[in-house]
Short mmCIF file of C-alpha atoms and ligand atoms in Angstrom, two decimals:
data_model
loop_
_atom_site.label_atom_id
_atom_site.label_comp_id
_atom_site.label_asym_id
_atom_site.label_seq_id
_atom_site.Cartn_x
_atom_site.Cartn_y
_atom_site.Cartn_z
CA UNK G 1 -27.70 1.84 -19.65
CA UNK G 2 -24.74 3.80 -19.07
CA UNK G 3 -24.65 6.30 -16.25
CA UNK G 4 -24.98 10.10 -17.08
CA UNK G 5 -22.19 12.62 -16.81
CA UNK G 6 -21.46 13.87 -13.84
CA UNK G 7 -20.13 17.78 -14.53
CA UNK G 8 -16.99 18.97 -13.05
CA UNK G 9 -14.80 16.75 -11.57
CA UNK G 10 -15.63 14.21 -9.09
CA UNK G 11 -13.46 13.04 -6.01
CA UNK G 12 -11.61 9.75 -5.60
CA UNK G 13 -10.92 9.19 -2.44
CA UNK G 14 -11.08 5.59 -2.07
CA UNK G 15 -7.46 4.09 -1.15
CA UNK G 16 -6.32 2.79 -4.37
CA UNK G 17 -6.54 3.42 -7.27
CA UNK G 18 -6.06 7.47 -6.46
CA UNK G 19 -6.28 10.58 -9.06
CA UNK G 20 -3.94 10.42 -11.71
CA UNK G 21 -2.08 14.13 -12.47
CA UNK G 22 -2.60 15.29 -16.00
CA UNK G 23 0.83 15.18 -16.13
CA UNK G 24 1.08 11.39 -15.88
CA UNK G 25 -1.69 11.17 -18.15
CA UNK G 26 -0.23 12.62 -20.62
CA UNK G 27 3.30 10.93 -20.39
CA UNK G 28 1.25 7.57 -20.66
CA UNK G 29 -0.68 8.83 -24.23
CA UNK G 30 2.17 8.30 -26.66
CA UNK G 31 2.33 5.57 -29.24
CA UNK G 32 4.58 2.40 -27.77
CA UNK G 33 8.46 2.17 -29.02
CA UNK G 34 9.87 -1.02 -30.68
CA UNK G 35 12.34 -2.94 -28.11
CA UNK G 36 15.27 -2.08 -29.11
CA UNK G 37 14.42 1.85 -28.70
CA UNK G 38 16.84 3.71 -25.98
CA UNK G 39 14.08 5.80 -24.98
CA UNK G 40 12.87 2.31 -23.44
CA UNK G 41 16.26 2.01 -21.64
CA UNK G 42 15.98 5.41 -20.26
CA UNK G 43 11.99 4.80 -18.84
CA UNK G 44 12.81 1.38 -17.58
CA UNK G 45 16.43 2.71 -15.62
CA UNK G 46 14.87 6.53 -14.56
CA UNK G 47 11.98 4.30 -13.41
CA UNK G 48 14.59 1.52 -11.22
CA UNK G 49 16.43 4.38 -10.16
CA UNK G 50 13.79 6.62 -9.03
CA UNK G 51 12.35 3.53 -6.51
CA UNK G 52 15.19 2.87 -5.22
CA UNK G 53 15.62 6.81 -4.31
CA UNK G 54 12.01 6.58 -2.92
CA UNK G 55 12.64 3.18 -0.75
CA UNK G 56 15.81 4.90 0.34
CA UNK G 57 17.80 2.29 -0.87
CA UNK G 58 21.46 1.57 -2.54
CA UNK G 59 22.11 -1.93 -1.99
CA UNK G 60 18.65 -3.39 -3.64
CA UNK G 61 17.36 -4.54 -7.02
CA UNK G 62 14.06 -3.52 -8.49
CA UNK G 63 11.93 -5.79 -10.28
CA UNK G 64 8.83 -4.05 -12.00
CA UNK G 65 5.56 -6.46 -13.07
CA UNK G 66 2.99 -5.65 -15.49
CA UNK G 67 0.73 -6.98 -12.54
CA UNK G 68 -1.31 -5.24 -9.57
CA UNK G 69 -0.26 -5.41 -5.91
CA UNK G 70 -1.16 -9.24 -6.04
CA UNK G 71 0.95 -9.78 -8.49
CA UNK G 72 3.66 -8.84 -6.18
CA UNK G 73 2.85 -10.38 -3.38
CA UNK G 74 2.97 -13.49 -5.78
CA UNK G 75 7.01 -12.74 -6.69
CA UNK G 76 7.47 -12.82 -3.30
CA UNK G 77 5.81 -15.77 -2.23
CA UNK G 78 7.38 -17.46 -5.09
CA UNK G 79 11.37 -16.77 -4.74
CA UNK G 80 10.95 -16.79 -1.12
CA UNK G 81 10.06 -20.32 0.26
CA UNK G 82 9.02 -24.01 -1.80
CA UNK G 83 5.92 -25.33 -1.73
CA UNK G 84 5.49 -26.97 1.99
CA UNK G 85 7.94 -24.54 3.68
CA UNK G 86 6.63 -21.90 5.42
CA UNK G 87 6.70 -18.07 5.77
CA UNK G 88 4.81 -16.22 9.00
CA UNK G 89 2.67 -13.38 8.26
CA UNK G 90 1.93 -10.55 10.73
CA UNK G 91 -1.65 -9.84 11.26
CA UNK G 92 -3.10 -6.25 10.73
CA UNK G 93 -5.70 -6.70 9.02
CA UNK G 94 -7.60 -7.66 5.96
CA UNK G 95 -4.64 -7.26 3.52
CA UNK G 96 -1.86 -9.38 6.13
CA UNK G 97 -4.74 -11.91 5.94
CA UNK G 98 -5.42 -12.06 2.20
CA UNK G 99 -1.49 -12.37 2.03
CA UNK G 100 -1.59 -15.57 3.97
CA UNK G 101 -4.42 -17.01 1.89
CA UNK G 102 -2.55 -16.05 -1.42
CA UNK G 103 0.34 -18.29 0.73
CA UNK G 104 -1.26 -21.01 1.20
CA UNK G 105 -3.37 -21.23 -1.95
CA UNK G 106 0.49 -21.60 -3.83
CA UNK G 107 1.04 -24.67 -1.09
CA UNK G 108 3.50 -22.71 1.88
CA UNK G 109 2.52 -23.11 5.27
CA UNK G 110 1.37 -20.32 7.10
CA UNK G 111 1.92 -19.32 10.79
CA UNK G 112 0.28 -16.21 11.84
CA UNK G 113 0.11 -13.51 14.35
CA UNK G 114 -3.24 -12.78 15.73
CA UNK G 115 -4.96 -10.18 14.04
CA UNK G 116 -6.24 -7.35 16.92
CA UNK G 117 -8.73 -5.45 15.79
CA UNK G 118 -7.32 -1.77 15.43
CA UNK G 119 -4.11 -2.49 16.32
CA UNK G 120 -0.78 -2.89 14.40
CA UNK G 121 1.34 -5.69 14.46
CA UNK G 122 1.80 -7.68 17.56
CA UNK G 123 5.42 -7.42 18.48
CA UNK G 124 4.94 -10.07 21.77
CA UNK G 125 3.39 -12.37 19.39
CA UNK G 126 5.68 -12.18 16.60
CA UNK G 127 8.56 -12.74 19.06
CA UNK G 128 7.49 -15.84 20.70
CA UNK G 129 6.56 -17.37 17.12
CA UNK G 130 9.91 -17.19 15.82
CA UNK G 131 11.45 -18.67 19.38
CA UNK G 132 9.03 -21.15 18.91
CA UNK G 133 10.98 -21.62 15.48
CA UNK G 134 13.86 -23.43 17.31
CA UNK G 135 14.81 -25.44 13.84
CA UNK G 136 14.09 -22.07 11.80
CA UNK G 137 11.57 -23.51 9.29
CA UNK G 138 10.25 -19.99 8.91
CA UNK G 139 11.86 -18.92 5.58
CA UNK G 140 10.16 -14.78 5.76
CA UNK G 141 8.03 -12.57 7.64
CA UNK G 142 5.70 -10.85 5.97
CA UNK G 143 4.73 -7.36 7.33
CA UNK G 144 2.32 -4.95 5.80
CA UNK G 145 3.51 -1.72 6.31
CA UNK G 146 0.19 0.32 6.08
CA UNK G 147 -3.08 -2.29 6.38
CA UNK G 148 -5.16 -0.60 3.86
CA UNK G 149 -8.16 -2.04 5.46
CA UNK G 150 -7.43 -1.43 8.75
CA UNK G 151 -5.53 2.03 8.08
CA UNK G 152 -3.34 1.26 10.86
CA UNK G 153 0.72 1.52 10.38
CA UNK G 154 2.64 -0.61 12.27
CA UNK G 155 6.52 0.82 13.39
CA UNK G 156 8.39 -1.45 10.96
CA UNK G 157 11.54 -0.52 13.17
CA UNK G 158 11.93 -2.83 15.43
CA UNK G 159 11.25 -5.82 13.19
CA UNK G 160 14.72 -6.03 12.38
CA UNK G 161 16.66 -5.73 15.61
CA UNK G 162 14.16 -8.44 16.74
CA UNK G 163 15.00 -10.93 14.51
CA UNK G 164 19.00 -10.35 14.82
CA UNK G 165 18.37 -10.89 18.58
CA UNK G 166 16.72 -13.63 17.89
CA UNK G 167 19.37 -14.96 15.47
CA UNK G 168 16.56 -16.08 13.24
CA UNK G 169 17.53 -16.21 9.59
CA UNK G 170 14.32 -15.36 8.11
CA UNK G 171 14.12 -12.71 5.48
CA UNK G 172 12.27 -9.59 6.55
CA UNK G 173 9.79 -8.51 3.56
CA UNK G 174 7.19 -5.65 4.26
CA UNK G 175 4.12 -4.50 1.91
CA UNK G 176 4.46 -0.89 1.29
CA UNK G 177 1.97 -0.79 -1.47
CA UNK G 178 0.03 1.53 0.47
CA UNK G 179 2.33 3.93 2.63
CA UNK G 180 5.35 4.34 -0.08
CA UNK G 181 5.23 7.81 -1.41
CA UNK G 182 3.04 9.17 1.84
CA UNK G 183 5.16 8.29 4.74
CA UNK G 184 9.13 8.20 5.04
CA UNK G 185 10.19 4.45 4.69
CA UNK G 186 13.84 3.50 4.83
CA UNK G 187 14.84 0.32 3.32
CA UNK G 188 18.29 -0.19 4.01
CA UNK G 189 18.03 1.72 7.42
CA UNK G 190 14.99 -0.62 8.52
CA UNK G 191 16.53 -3.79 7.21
CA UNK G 192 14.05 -4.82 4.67
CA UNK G 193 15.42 -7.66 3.07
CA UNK G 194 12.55 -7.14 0.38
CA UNK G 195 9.73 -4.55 -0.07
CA UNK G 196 6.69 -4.46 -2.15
CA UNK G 197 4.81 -2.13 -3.69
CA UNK G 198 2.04 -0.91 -6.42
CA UNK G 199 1.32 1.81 -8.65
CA UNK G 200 -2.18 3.12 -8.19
CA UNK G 201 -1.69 4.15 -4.89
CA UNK G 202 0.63 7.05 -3.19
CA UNK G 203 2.43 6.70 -6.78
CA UNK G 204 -0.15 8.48 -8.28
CA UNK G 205 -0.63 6.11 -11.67
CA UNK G 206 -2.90 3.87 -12.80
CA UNK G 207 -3.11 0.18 -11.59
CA UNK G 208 -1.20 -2.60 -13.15
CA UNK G 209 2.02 -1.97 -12.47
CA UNK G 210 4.06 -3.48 -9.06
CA UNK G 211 7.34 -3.59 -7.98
CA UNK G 212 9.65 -5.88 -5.83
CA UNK G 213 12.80 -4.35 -4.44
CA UNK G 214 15.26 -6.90 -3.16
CA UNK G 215 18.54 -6.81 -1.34
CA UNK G 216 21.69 -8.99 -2.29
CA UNK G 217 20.85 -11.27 1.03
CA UNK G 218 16.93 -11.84 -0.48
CA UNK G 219 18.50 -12.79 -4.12
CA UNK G 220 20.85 -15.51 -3.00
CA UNK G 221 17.93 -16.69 -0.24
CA UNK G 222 15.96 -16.95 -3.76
CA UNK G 223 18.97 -18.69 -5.29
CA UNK G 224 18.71 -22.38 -2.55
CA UNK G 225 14.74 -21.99 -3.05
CA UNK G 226 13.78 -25.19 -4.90
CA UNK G 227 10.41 -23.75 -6.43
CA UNK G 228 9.43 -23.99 -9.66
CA UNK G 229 9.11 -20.62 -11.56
CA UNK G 230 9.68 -18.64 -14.44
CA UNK G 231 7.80 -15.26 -14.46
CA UNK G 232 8.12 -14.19 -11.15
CA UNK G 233 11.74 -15.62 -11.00
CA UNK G 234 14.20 -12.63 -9.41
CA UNK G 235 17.29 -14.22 -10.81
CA UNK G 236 15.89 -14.17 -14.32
CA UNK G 237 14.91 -10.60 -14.24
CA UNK G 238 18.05 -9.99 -13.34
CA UNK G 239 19.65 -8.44 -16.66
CA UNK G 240 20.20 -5.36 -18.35
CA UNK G 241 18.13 -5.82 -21.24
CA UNK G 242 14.86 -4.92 -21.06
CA UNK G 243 12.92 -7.72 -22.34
CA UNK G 244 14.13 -10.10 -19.75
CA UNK G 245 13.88 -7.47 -16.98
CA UNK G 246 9.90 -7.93 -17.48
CA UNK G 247 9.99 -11.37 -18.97
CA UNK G 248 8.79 -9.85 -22.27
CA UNK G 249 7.71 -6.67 -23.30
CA UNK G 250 7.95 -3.91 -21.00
CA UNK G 251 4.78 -2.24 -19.95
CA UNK G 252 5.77 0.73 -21.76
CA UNK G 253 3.02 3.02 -21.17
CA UNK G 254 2.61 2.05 -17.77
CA UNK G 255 6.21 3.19 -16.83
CA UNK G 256 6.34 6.72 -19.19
CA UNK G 257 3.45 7.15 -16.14
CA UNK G 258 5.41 5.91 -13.42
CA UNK G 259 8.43 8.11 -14.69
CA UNK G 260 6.41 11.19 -14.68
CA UNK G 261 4.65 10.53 -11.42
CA UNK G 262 8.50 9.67 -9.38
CA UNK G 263 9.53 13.02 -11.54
CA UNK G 264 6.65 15.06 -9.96
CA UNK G 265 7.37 13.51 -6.33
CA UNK G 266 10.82 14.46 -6.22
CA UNK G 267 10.04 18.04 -8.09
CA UNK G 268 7.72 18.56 -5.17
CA UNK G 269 10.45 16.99 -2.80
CA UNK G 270 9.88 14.13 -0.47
CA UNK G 271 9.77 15.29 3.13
CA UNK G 272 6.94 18.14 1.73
CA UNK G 273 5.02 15.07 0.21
CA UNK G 274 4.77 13.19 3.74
CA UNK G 275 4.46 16.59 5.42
CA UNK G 276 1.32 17.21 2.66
CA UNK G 277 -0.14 13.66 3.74
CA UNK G 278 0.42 14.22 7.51
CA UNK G 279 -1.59 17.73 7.11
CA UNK G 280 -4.37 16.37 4.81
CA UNK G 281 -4.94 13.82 6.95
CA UNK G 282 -4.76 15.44 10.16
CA UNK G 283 -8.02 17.17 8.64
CA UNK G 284 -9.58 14.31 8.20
CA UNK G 285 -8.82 13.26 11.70
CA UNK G 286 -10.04 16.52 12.57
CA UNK G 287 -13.32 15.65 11.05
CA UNK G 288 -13.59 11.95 12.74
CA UNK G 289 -13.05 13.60 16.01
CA UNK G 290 -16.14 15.77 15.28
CA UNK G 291 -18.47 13.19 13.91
CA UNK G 292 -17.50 10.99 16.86
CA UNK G 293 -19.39 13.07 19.06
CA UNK G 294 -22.95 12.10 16.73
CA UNK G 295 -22.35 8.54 18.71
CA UNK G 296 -22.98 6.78 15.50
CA UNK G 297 -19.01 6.58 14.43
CA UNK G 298 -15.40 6.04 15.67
CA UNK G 299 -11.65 5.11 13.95
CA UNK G 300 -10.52 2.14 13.84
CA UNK G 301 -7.49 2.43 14.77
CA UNK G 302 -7.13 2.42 18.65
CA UNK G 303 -4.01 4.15 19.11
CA UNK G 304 -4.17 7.76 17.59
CA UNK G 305 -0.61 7.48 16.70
CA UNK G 306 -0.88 4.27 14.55
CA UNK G 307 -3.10 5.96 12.49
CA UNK G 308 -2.06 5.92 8.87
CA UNK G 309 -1.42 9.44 6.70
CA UNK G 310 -3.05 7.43 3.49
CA UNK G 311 -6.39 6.17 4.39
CA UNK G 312 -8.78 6.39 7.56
CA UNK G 313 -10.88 3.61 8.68
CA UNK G 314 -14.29 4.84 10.29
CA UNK G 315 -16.34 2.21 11.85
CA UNK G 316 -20.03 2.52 12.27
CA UNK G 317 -23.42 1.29 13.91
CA UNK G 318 -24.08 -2.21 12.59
CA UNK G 319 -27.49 -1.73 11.24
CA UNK G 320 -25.66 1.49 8.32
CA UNK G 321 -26.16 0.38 4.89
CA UNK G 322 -22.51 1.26 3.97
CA UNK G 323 -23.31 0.66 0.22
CA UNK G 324 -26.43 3.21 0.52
CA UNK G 325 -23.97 5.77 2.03
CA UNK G 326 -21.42 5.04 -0.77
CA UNK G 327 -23.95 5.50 -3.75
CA UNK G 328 -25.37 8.86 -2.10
CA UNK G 329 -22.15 10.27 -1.50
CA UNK G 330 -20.33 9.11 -5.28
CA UNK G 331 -24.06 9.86 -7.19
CA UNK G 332 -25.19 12.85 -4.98
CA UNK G 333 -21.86 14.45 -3.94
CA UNK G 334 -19.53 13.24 -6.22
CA UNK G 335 -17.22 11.83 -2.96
CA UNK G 336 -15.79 8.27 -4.19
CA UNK G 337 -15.10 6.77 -0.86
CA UNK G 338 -14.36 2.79 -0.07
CA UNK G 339 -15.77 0.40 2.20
CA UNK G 340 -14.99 -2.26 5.08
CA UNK G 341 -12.97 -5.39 4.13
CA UNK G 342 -12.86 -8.55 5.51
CA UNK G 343 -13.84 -8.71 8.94
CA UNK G 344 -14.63 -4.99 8.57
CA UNK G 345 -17.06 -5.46 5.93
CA UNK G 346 -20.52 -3.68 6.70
CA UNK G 347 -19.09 -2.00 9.65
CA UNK G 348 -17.17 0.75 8.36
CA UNK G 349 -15.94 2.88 5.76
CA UNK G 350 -13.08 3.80 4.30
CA UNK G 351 -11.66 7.69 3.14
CA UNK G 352 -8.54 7.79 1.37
CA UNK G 353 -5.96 10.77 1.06
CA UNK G 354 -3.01 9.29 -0.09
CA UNK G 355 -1.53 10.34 -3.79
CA UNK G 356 -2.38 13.78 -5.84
CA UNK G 357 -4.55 15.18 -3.10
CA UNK G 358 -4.30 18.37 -1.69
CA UNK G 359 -6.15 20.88 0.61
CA UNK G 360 -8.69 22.24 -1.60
CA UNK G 361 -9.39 18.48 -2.60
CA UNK G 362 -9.96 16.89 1.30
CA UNK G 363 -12.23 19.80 2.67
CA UNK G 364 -14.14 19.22 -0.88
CA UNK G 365 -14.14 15.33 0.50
CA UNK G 366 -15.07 15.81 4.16
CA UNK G 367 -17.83 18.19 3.42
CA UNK G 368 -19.24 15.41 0.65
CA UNK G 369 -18.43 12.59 3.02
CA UNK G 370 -20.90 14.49 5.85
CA UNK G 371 -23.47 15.43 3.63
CA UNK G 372 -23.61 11.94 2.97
CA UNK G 373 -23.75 10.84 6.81
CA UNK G 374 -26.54 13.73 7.19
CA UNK G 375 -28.43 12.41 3.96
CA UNK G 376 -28.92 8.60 5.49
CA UNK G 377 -29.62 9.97 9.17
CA UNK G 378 -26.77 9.21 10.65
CA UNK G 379 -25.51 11.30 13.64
CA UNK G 380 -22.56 13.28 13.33
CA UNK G 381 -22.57 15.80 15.95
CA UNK G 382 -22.33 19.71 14.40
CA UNK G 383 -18.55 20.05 14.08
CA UNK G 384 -16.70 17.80 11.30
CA UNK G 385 -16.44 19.99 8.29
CA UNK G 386 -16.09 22.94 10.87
CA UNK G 387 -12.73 21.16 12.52
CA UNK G 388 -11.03 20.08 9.70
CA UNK G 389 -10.96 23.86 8.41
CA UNK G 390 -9.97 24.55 11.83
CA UNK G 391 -7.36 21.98 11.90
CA UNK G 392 -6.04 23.05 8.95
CA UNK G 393 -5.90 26.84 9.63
CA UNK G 394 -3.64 26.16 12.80
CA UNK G 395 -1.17 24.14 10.50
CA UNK G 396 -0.33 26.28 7.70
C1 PLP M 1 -3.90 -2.37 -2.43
C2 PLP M 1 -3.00 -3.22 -1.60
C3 PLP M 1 -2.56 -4.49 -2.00
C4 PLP M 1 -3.06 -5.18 -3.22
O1 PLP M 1 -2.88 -4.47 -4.36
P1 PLP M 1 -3.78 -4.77 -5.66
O2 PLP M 1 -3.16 -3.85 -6.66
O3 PLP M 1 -5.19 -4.44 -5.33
O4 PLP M 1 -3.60 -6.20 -6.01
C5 PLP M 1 -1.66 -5.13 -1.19
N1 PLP M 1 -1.23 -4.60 -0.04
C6 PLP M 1 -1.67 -3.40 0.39
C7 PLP M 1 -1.17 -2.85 1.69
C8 PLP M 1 -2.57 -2.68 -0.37
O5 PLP M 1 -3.02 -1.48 0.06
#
């Protein structure tokens, strides 16, 4: 039985994957191009060249997969250490911890930073793990920029001038699958050695695509590793023609998308794009800060300025059917929102506002996203929708 049509466009506001502009859509619905077509050259180098504008980065390489944000994370793990060597992974959350498992499901030893709850990474902790690294076994640190199930953002700044302190050697690779394109990130300022990220998120296409962007340093790390690998292999992808920059055919319809999308981004002009995300989701803020008062629900995230511009975490009472609230507000309100993950899994929910979204579209969101709440009974005081206008009236 196939659900009936819903009329007029419903919202997608979970995290990932995010709306798609028609514009992308319709770069991605032309027929593919044989391989030796230029047009191919031109996707595949506007498409390098308009990452490593968007990391804010000169020095780095950019490696595109036909793979989603695990795919990634799998590059990494493979160029970066051998089986039995280890990387340490900061926790924040659901996504730091699925990135450990992922490690030590390909054999690499894992140390991690304790996970706490609502909180970004633990500087204190990561500090006395790598001086507890006196023989520097610890080949990378893995940091997730925004923890998509947490929705906190951890201050990737001081990551860096830690480990040079430190004199630890370890590369320094963050996960910005889910804050690139919402929130400034500087790659060569920060000292990313390596950064990761996906396409159906603040890029604004469809999943399957990720990227790895690497810096000389990373490559010849990559170089000593002695694991065994082909397609994930950095120094292979390393070429100017295209069918070894993916290992095979290019994705091509994948990247006429991801073209269009970095095209629209920098039409629109990155510091309004973060400035967009910061004011959408100071409404939603706004609207947490009114439901609060119901009793019923609170963020996640303890500290108000960790909170993420891309997604907000609410937690709630622990006997809320979170799937109930989900169906009623996708079937009855046409709100797509996400749930808890992880250790966060039946005790909160999740509204995105990263990507295409604009004013029109969050107020549309919050208003579904309460009717919801008010639908299953639960609490959330009188003012939610009512501050979010509010909130956004003072900023623009
Ligand atoms: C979504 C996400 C991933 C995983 O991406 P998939 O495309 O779902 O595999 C990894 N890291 C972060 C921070 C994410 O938000």
């Amino acid at each position: 039985m196939t659900a009936p049509r819903i009329p007029g466009r419903r919202l997608l506001h979970s995290p990932g994957p995010t709306p798609i502009p028609d514009a992308v859509l319709h770069a991605m619905a032309q027929q593919p191009m044989d391989l030796a077509d230029p047009r191919v050259d031109a996707t595949i180098a506007a498409c390098e060249g308009g990452l490593k504008r968007l990391l804010h980065t000169r020095e780095a390489d950019v490696f595109m997969y036909a793979a989603n944000g695990h795919g990634g994370w799998e590059a990494v793990i493979e160029n970066v250490a051998a089986v039995g060597e280890t990387v340490l992974v900061c926790g924040t959350g659901h996504f730091s911890e699925s990135w450990a498992v992922q490690s030590e499901a390909l054999g690499r030893e894992v140390v991690r930073t304790p996970w706490r709850e609502g909180c970004p990474v633990d500087l204190q902790a990561l500090e006395e793990a790598l001086r507890a690294d006196r023989a520097h076994t610890i080949r990378a640190v893995f940091v997730v920029h925004t923890d998509t199930a947490s929705s906190v953002t951890t201050d990737l700044a001081p990551i860096r001038p830690l480990l040079d302190r430190l004199g630890h050697p370890a590369l320094f690779v963050a996960d910005v699958v889910a804050s690139v394109a919402a929130c400034p990130f500087d790659f060569d300022a920060l000292g990313v050695d390596v950064a990761i990220g996906a396409s159906q998120k603040g890029l604004m296409c469809p999943p399957g695509l990720s990227f790895t962007a690497v810096n000389a340093r990373a490559l010849a790390h990559a170089k000593d590793i002695k694991a065994p690998r082909f397609y994930w292999d950095w120094a292979r992808r390393k070429s100017a023609l295209s069918y070894m920059k993916f290992c095979g055919t290019p994705p091509m319809n994948l990247l006429f998308g991801m073209e269009a999308a970095l095209g629209l981004l920098f039409a629109e002009g990155l510091p309004a794009v973060w400035e967009r995300h910061a004011l959408v989701a100071g409404a939603v803020h706004a609207a947490v800060e009114g439901w609060k008062e119901g009793g019923a629900l609170d963020f996640l995230a303890v500290d108000p300025a960790t909170r993420s511009v891309s997604v907000t975490t609410i937690t709630v009472r622990p006997d809320t059917d979170i799937e109930a609230l989900r169906t009623v507000a996708r079937e009855r309100f046409q709100v797509a929102i996400a749930g808890g993950l992880g250790p966060m899994s039946g005790r909160a929910f999740r509204i995105g506002h990263l990507g295409d979204c604009n004013v029109a579209m969050i107020l549309g969101a919050i208003a579904g996203v309460e009717a919801a709440l008010r639908t299953q009974g639960i609490p959330v005081g009188q003012g939610g929708v009512q501050r979010a206008v509010e909130a956004l009236a003072r900023a623009t």
